[in-house]
């Protein structure tokens, strides 16, 4: 792996979002890149450091409109735009051969009909769906290196798939029994910066609640696709699974408690994960029986994984912890960019 | 039901705990009682309002030692002492015919051998175990009214059993499938006032973690006893169940997300709960599909319950919310006292 | 003091606010009142318990429009409407002889010109300003008892004026030196339920900031009026004072740290406050040198006050703590109602 | 400035503290250093990553005892030991010519008698006090570059002195009037990792309180020394000042609201600060009238400063915001090390 000699240039669409701010925070440590443009429709003309004073002295550049961005030059473009909008704004870049990393869900599904079902609108570029690579670097590194379009994984899927894909691919999940249950708890930054009552401080603070329970969360479609592919490797069906997200009164982090109907015992399961991730810097499998906490991973690109057993039962409990803004979004996006552009994968992703 | 004409007197052992403070907070609204004594070994001689300045003007009485308390007179005694200690200090009162409400776990099990297994010591009064009544008022109201010893339910069992007992007793749980999973999230007051690193602000705040996963929490024994009894009513086995508690960075509240392998569909399940609790003031079953949040119940004696389904699957999702200090401890203890002493059950338990 | 034999009826305008919810929470414990109506323009037709599920079973009544409320009957009407709107909606009640308690700022100033300056519009009923009584019960109890209109004090003024009025009236403040500084920290519920970025969870949580520094907060006008009146009693000028509010990442509470250029030493100052409030149940002056914390007063109608000195300096430090929703708004409003309607002043205001 | 070609080696005494953990977090990004040893008496033998799982894969080295550390080799040693202990353990390194950065208060005062008065014990190496350099880099950069001992500034003094030193040195503070008041609010990590009731989650969360009010905080001595020196440059007396620290329920950050009796108006004051810090990367003076929030600086080495006026009064309000663990401790310590060892000053201190 060689590092480019001259800095590459990057553009960011939808920079006034929390994921945009996090991208800039991390990119400020990256010696190999230069920011070519940041765009935001609602804040066009406003310096990004006025929107996020934390970025003063780091990115004082004014936001341009997404339309103006279209004509701009860059080696790589990140989109922090919402799903249903993102693909349309990325198309002109893709057509010009500029490599893109989409933090929205627009390129995460491969089936246009399923996209329409979940997102309530037709996909603007269905012909591109099959070329997009799912950006879970530890699993698809080689394809990402050469990809024109990387679909950056959703935050919940990242926390769920990292521990489950190795098990599924090795036949460790008993798909005849079921269901496999993921009870996930996410900090409020996952709900974005748009104002709504559920993100109002007094409503969220000192409270907790489940939402979109019973497979009603859009990330279910993405989980199903990836988990299904992994099961197919093992020649098994996809397990029935249940995903219940909860709002947790913290700024950052997703803790996923996963109940796996396993074909193997918990220690074998733990060993499988240790083996699968032994060479992966950003995945830390804990000693058997030790479970991670959010404080271990916030403001980092790590995914920490713990495994424990339930005496006399064949369910294995796995807990994963990530920072939803870093590993679940912008950190992972930079990890993807490093992989695409030939930088060492961990560049700018230290603690 | 008649209200006593002269105030009854109550004593509180272990008053320097959070549950002791909460008892005093609620009792200060109760016109029918007078506090006879408050005890605390570590704070003997110190006014309770010095320990908890919130109680200034409400309970300025100095704590006495538990030994001195033994000789004191009262109509009813609450113990907020820790398990393994509580029963010993309650014995002298019980022997004198004073009715007691034990907030510890010491009278919650009926089998002395199981007590010894979970709590690592012999029970000091095994002959009394069978006379103690489990203080889940909505289910055992009649027996509580005449009880000499009430075992106040644990906080986690309260949140889990209130939604599950009616289903178990009516055969709604499919005990052949399994497991039944309770993923519970508790505020930090549930960990008590004793100093430990996991309750240290910087460790707990902006974090979350699972602990005692895989049936290692002592409340499992209590859940098993009550759930088993209810299943026996329906002529079924007890289901395999998994209980995973989590530390949640809030002061108060337990949210339990329960995944039930059901013999009936979710709407029938919901209807069963509505019917079971229609006349119970402190249990609020939400309209189908609406799930409660902790903010709906904190500082109250309510248990709010929501039920939803998972399309194409036979798992029913139930979410219950309680305040662990009120409904999960001191509020429920007062509800028990009201029931034992002939006060209207909701006295002092308004919002 | 006699308690009415039949319940009095109350109406609440603007019930969908946090202060509306808090009023209902407290009124649910009040045996002497019945709710006649609750109004909300944006939620007309919606049960209050749908807006605030915490109120299920307590106030399931549907909101009516403010216009429909105008024709409704009640013995006493609370307005939780915003300033600039509140007075107009209270006028029809006042004209019908119904006693009103206005939680907005609309009747807190006596000078229509000053109202216009601070609130940017003409007062709708300037002729009534002189008849409204400022509802700081411990200071104006007699006038409140007979008042037609009570202007419920602002949250910040309550926390600042309770410790300062006795000192000002007794000449304890050195108005020649200055300034008197109040550095106040308020929980987010003080900012209301309307959505705005500064109340967005991720922006407020784990942060803190000053706002409206340098006398730009509207409560300054109200502080100036009351503090000026008290100084006039002592024959002194009003001191220069500086008020700096801060947003504190908690739901409830205002902590005011007050730096007083005093004519007397700190112990004399402390003694003055002890004497002034000895007979006042809801004001708790701490022993000299002990300072209150928010946890001591949240969910209560207390104002806790601590006094300490600065060695070798003639500045006295006073810290006051209140719950902004209870003592700073709805609890105080009920204390006013109790006073107006002949209930014992503390009714429904236990912990 | 030249960067060393081979990595320098550093040792950390007291590594099991929050400041120790933060040092490791930041050093992990520093290409020019290698960790030679980490010590901790209570965790001797335990890998640092077991104490702080966030450091897994970053510092898995086991802690050695402070005594064993004494014999170890390093180019530079950081001490995170508590005051009163730190100097003794640093002495052997100093005697061997190893450069040290002391994060405790042990080398911050120059007068051994004053040290004894504030810290209640004699200083172990009074002869070294005059050689230690106060590590406020923006003010003492040249002396730090050549220092053998750097006294890393306290967190509160950092937040107070950065805005005040330039004003004091230029005669901007009216020392005849007074007092100058600093009302400071600190997150809980400032209270350290040792267990105590005031840092217990339930006590601190949803609360706030002042402590050590009235000049009783030890940092007052340090503030007095530095502020006095700056005033001496302007030929003025030191102003009377009052410092009131508060506990704020957040993990990180200190917000200082400073009320300055000024000889100049607020805009001149603002201009003075802009000028003083124009070339200083880590000090960000906001546009006049804009005040910083903690969210702007957490997890960074910045000190953000805002200035505003009070109409018709000659008090200037200054608000500064820092992260107490980064800028107020470990980040500043690394800034000092960079300065001492010839690294670019901002190395490893990006966002």
Tab-separated table of N, CA, C and O in Angstrom, chain B residues 18 43 52 188-197 199-206 248-251, chain D residues 18 43 52 188-197 199-206 248-251:
chain	number	residue	atom	x	y	z
B	18	UNK	N	-31.439	5.118	49.431
B	18	UNK	CA	-32.340	5.825	48.516
B	18	UNK	C	-33.784	5.390	48.717
B	18	UNK	O	-34.713	6.183	48.607
B	43	UNK	N	-25.188	6.219	60.151
B	43	UNK	CA	-25.539	7.608	60.426
B	43	UNK	C	-26.256	7.776	61.772
B	43	UNK	O	-26.995	8.736	61.968
B	52	UNK	N	-30.068	13.653	53.852
B	52	UNK	CA	-30.816	14.030	52.640
B	52	UNK	C	-31.412	15.424	52.852
B	52	UNK	O	-32.548	15.541	53.358
B	188	UNK	N	-29.579	4.379	37.668
B	188	UNK	CA	-28.509	4.106	38.620
B	188	UNK	C	-28.968	4.031	40.070
B	188	UNK	O	-28.277	3.442	40.903
B	189	UNK	N	-30.089	4.621	40.426
B	189	UNK	CA	-30.508	4.536	41.826
B	189	UNK	C	-30.765	3.087	42.217
B	189	UNK	O	-30.675	2.734	43.395
B	190	UNK	N	-31.033	2.237	41.220
B	190	UNK	CA	-31.206	0.823	41.498
B	190	UNK	C	-29.944	0.170	42.051
B	190	UNK	O	-29.999	-0.876	42.694
B	191	UNK	N	-28.805	0.791	41.810
B	191	UNK	CA	-27.536	0.241	42.319
B	191	UNK	C	-27.219	0.742	43.720
B	191	UNK	O	-26.191	0.390	44.292
B	192	UNK	N	-28.113	1.553	44.270
B	192	UNK	CA	-27.955	1.970	45.659
B	192	UNK	C	-26.998	3.122	45.864
B	192	UNK	O	-26.459	3.692	44.900
B	193	UNK	N	-26.792	3.450	47.137
B	193	UNK	CA	-26.014	4.632	47.496
B	193	UNK	C	-24.582	4.277	47.888
B	193	UNK	O	-23.761	5.171	48.096
B	194	UNK	N	-24.285	2.975	47.996
B	194	UNK	CA	-22.917	2.578	48.333
B	194	UNK	C	-22.004	2.925	47.163
B	194	UNK	O	-22.357	2.719	45.997
B	195	UNK	N	-20.830	3.444	47.487
B	195	UNK	CA	-19.913	3.888	46.438
B	195	UNK	C	-19.295	2.696	45.709
B	195	UNK	O	-18.845	1.745	46.322
B	196	UNK	N	-19.323	2.747	44.392
B	196	UNK	CA	-18.589	1.767	43.595
B	196	UNK	C	-18.299	2.372	42.229
B	196	UNK	O	-18.989	3.306	41.800
B	197	UNK	N	-17.295	1.826	41.567
B	197	UNK	CA	-16.841	2.449	40.335
B	197	UNK	C	-17.943	2.483	39.277
B	197	UNK	O	-18.074	3.460	38.543
B	199	UNK	N	-20.956	3.014	39.619
B	199	UNK	CA	-21.921	4.086	39.901
B	199	UNK	C	-21.255	5.450	39.959
B	199	UNK	O	-21.900	6.443	40.296
B	200	UNK	N	-19.976	5.508	39.669
B	200	UNK	CA	-19.228	6.767	39.658
B	200	UNK	C	-19.710	7.560	38.442
B	200	UNK	O	-19.855	7.019	37.345
B	201	UNK	N	-19.963	8.845	38.641
B	201	UNK	CA	-20.607	9.621	37.581
B	201	UNK	C	-19.934	9.465	36.216
B	201	UNK	O	-20.587	9.146	35.213
B	202	UNK	N	-18.633	9.681	36.174
B	202	UNK	CA	-17.948	9.708	34.878
B	202	UNK	C	-17.965	8.331	34.198
B	202	UNK	O	-17.922	8.229	32.968
B	203	UNK	N	-18.053	7.268	34.988
B	203	UNK	CA	-18.105	5.923	34.409
B	203	UNK	C	-19.481	5.613	33.828
B	203	UNK	O	-19.602	4.933	32.808
B	204	UNK	N	-20.514	6.085	34.517
B	204	UNK	CA	-21.884	5.711	34.127
B	204	UNK	C	-22.489	6.667	33.101
B	204	UNK	O	-23.208	6.247	32.189
B	205	UNK	N	-22.187	7.947	33.264
B	205	UNK	CA	-22.760	8.970	32.398
B	205	UNK	C	-22.272	8.794	30.961
B	205	UNK	O	-21.119	8.451	30.728
B	206	UNK	N	-23.158	9.038	29.990
B	206	UNK	CA	-22.817	8.903	28.567
B	206	UNK	C	-22.315	7.502	28.247
B	206	UNK	O	-21.568	7.312	27.294
B	248	UNK	N	-28.399	2.086	32.941
B	248	UNK	CA	-28.846	3.184	32.078
B	248	UNK	C	-28.516	4.504	32.770
B	248	UNK	O	-28.802	4.656	33.960
B	249	UNK	N	-27.911	5.462	32.059
B	249	UNK	CA	-27.485	6.692	32.728
B	249	UNK	C	-28.626	7.670	33.020
B	249	UNK	O	-28.669	8.771	32.489
B	250	UNK	N	-29.541	7.252	33.851
B	250	UNK	CA	-30.602	8.123	34.372
B	250	UNK	C	-30.695	7.809	35.869
B	250	UNK	O	-30.227	6.773	36.323
B	251	UNK	N	-31.318	8.691	36.614
B	251	UNK	CA	-31.460	8.445	38.054
B	251	UNK	C	-32.483	7.363	38.366
B	251	UNK	O	-32.257	6.514	39.216
D	18	UNK	N	-7.939	9.590	35.475
D	18	UNK	CA	-8.553	10.060	34.224
D	18	UNK	C	-7.541	10.844	33.380
D	18	UNK	O	-7.551	10.762	32.154
D	43	UNK	N	-2.898	-0.449	40.882
D	43	UNK	CA	-3.123	-1.383	39.779
D	43	UNK	C	-1.821	-2.008	39.280
D	43	UNK	O	-1.753	-2.458	38.133
D	52	UNK	N	-8.787	0.634	31.779
D	52	UNK	CA	-9.555	1.453	30.829
D	52	UNK	C	-9.718	0.662	29.538
D	52	UNK	O	-8.851	0.745	28.650
D	188	UNK	N	-17.635	16.499	35.993
D	188	UNK	CA	-17.260	15.638	37.110
D	188	UNK	C	-15.890	14.989	36.964
D	188	UNK	O	-15.302	14.562	37.964
D	189	UNK	N	-15.345	14.880	35.757
D	189	UNK	CA	-14.028	14.251	35.653
D	189	UNK	C	-12.987	15.070	36.398
D	189	UNK	O	-11.967	14.535	36.828
D	190	UNK	N	-13.273	16.368	36.588
D	190	UNK	CA	-12.369	17.206	37.369
D	190	UNK	C	-12.229	16.746	38.811
D	190	UNK	O	-11.247	17.058	39.479
D	191	UNK	N	-13.215	15.988	39.293
D	191	UNK	CA	-13.162	15.493	40.672
D	191	UNK	C	-12.419	14.164	40.773
D	191	UNK	O	-12.290	13.598	41.853
D	192	UNK	N	-11.950	13.671	39.651
D	192	UNK	CA	-11.117	12.478	39.675
D	192	UNK	C	-11.890	11.179	39.736
D	192	UNK	O	-13.121	11.161	39.682
D	193	UNK	N	-11.107	10.093	39.842
D	193	UNK	CA	-11.699	8.759	39.770
D	193	UNK	C	-11.888	8.131	41.148
D	193	UNK	O	-12.485	7.063	41.262
D	194	UNK	N	-11.386	8.791	42.186
D	194	UNK	CA	-11.570	8.251	43.532
D	194	UNK	C	-13.049	8.353	43.896
D	194	UNK	O	-13.716	9.354	43.611
D	195	UNK	N	-13.551	7.300	44.535
D	195	UNK	CA	-14.981	7.265	44.852
D	195	UNK	C	-15.310	8.227	45.986
D	195	UNK	O	-14.632	8.267	46.999
D	196	UNK	N	-16.347	9.013	45.791
D	196	UNK	CA	-16.877	9.841	46.880
D	196	UNK	C	-18.335	10.151	46.563
D	196	UNK	O	-18.760	10.094	45.402
D	197	UNK	N	-19.062	10.497	47.591
D	197	UNK	CA	-20.503	10.658	47.424
D	197	UNK	C	-20.845	11.760	46.423
D	197	UNK	O	-21.779	11.627	45.632
D	199	UNK	N	-19.428	12.499	43.798
D	199	UNK	CA	-19.236	12.036	42.417
D	199	UNK	C	-20.082	10.800	42.100
D	199	UNK	O	-19.956	10.228	41.016
D	200	UNK	N	-20.912	10.384	43.038
D	200	UNK	CA	-21.807	9.237	42.837
D	200	UNK	C	-22.881	9.676	41.835
D	200	UNK	O	-23.440	10.769	41.945
D	201	UNK	N	-23.159	8.823	40.863
D	201	UNK	CA	-24.022	9.245	39.761
D	201	UNK	C	-25.328	9.899	40.216
D	201	UNK	O	-25.679	11.001	39.792
D	202	UNK	N	-26.035	9.220	41.104
D	202	UNK	CA	-27.378	9.713	41.476
D	202	UNK	C	-27.306	11.038	42.227
D	202	UNK	O	-28.245	11.840	42.183
D	203	UNK	N	-26.194	11.300	42.901
D	203	UNK	CA	-26.050	12.566	43.622
D	203	UNK	C	-25.739	13.722	42.674
D	203	UNK	O	-26.186	14.850	42.883
D	204	UNK	N	-24.943	13.433	41.659
D	204	UNK	CA	-24.458	14.506	40.789
D	204	UNK	C	-25.391	14.766	39.607
D	204	UNK	O	-25.598	15.909	39.211
D	205	UNK	N	-25.959	13.687	39.071
D	205	UNK	CA	-26.810	13.794	37.886
D	205	UNK	C	-28.074	14.586	38.207
D	205	UNK	O	-28.647	14.461	39.288
D	206	UNK	N	-28.536	15.400	37.245
D	206	UNK	CA	-29.740	16.208	37.433
D	206	UNK	C	-29.613	17.120	38.652
D	206	UNK	O	-30.610	17.501	39.262
D	248	UNK	N	-20.875	20.422	37.784
D	248	UNK	CA	-21.806	20.418	36.654
D	248	UNK	C	-21.997	18.985	36.181
D	248	UNK	O	-21.015	18.272	36.001
D	249	UNK	N	-23.226	18.532	35.991
D	249	UNK	CA	-23.431	17.117	35.635
D	249	UNK	C	-23.102	16.785	34.183
D	249	UNK	O	-23.980	16.398	33.408
D	250	UNK	N	-21.849	16.942	33.818
D	250	UNK	CA	-21.336	16.493	32.515
D	250	UNK	C	-20.002	15.834	32.802
D	250	UNK	O	-19.415	16.034	33.862
D	251	UNK	N	-19.502	15.056	31.858
D	251	UNK	CA	-18.213	14.396	32.070
D	251	UNK	C	-17.044	15.365	31.984
D	251	UNK	O	-16.132	15.311	32.797
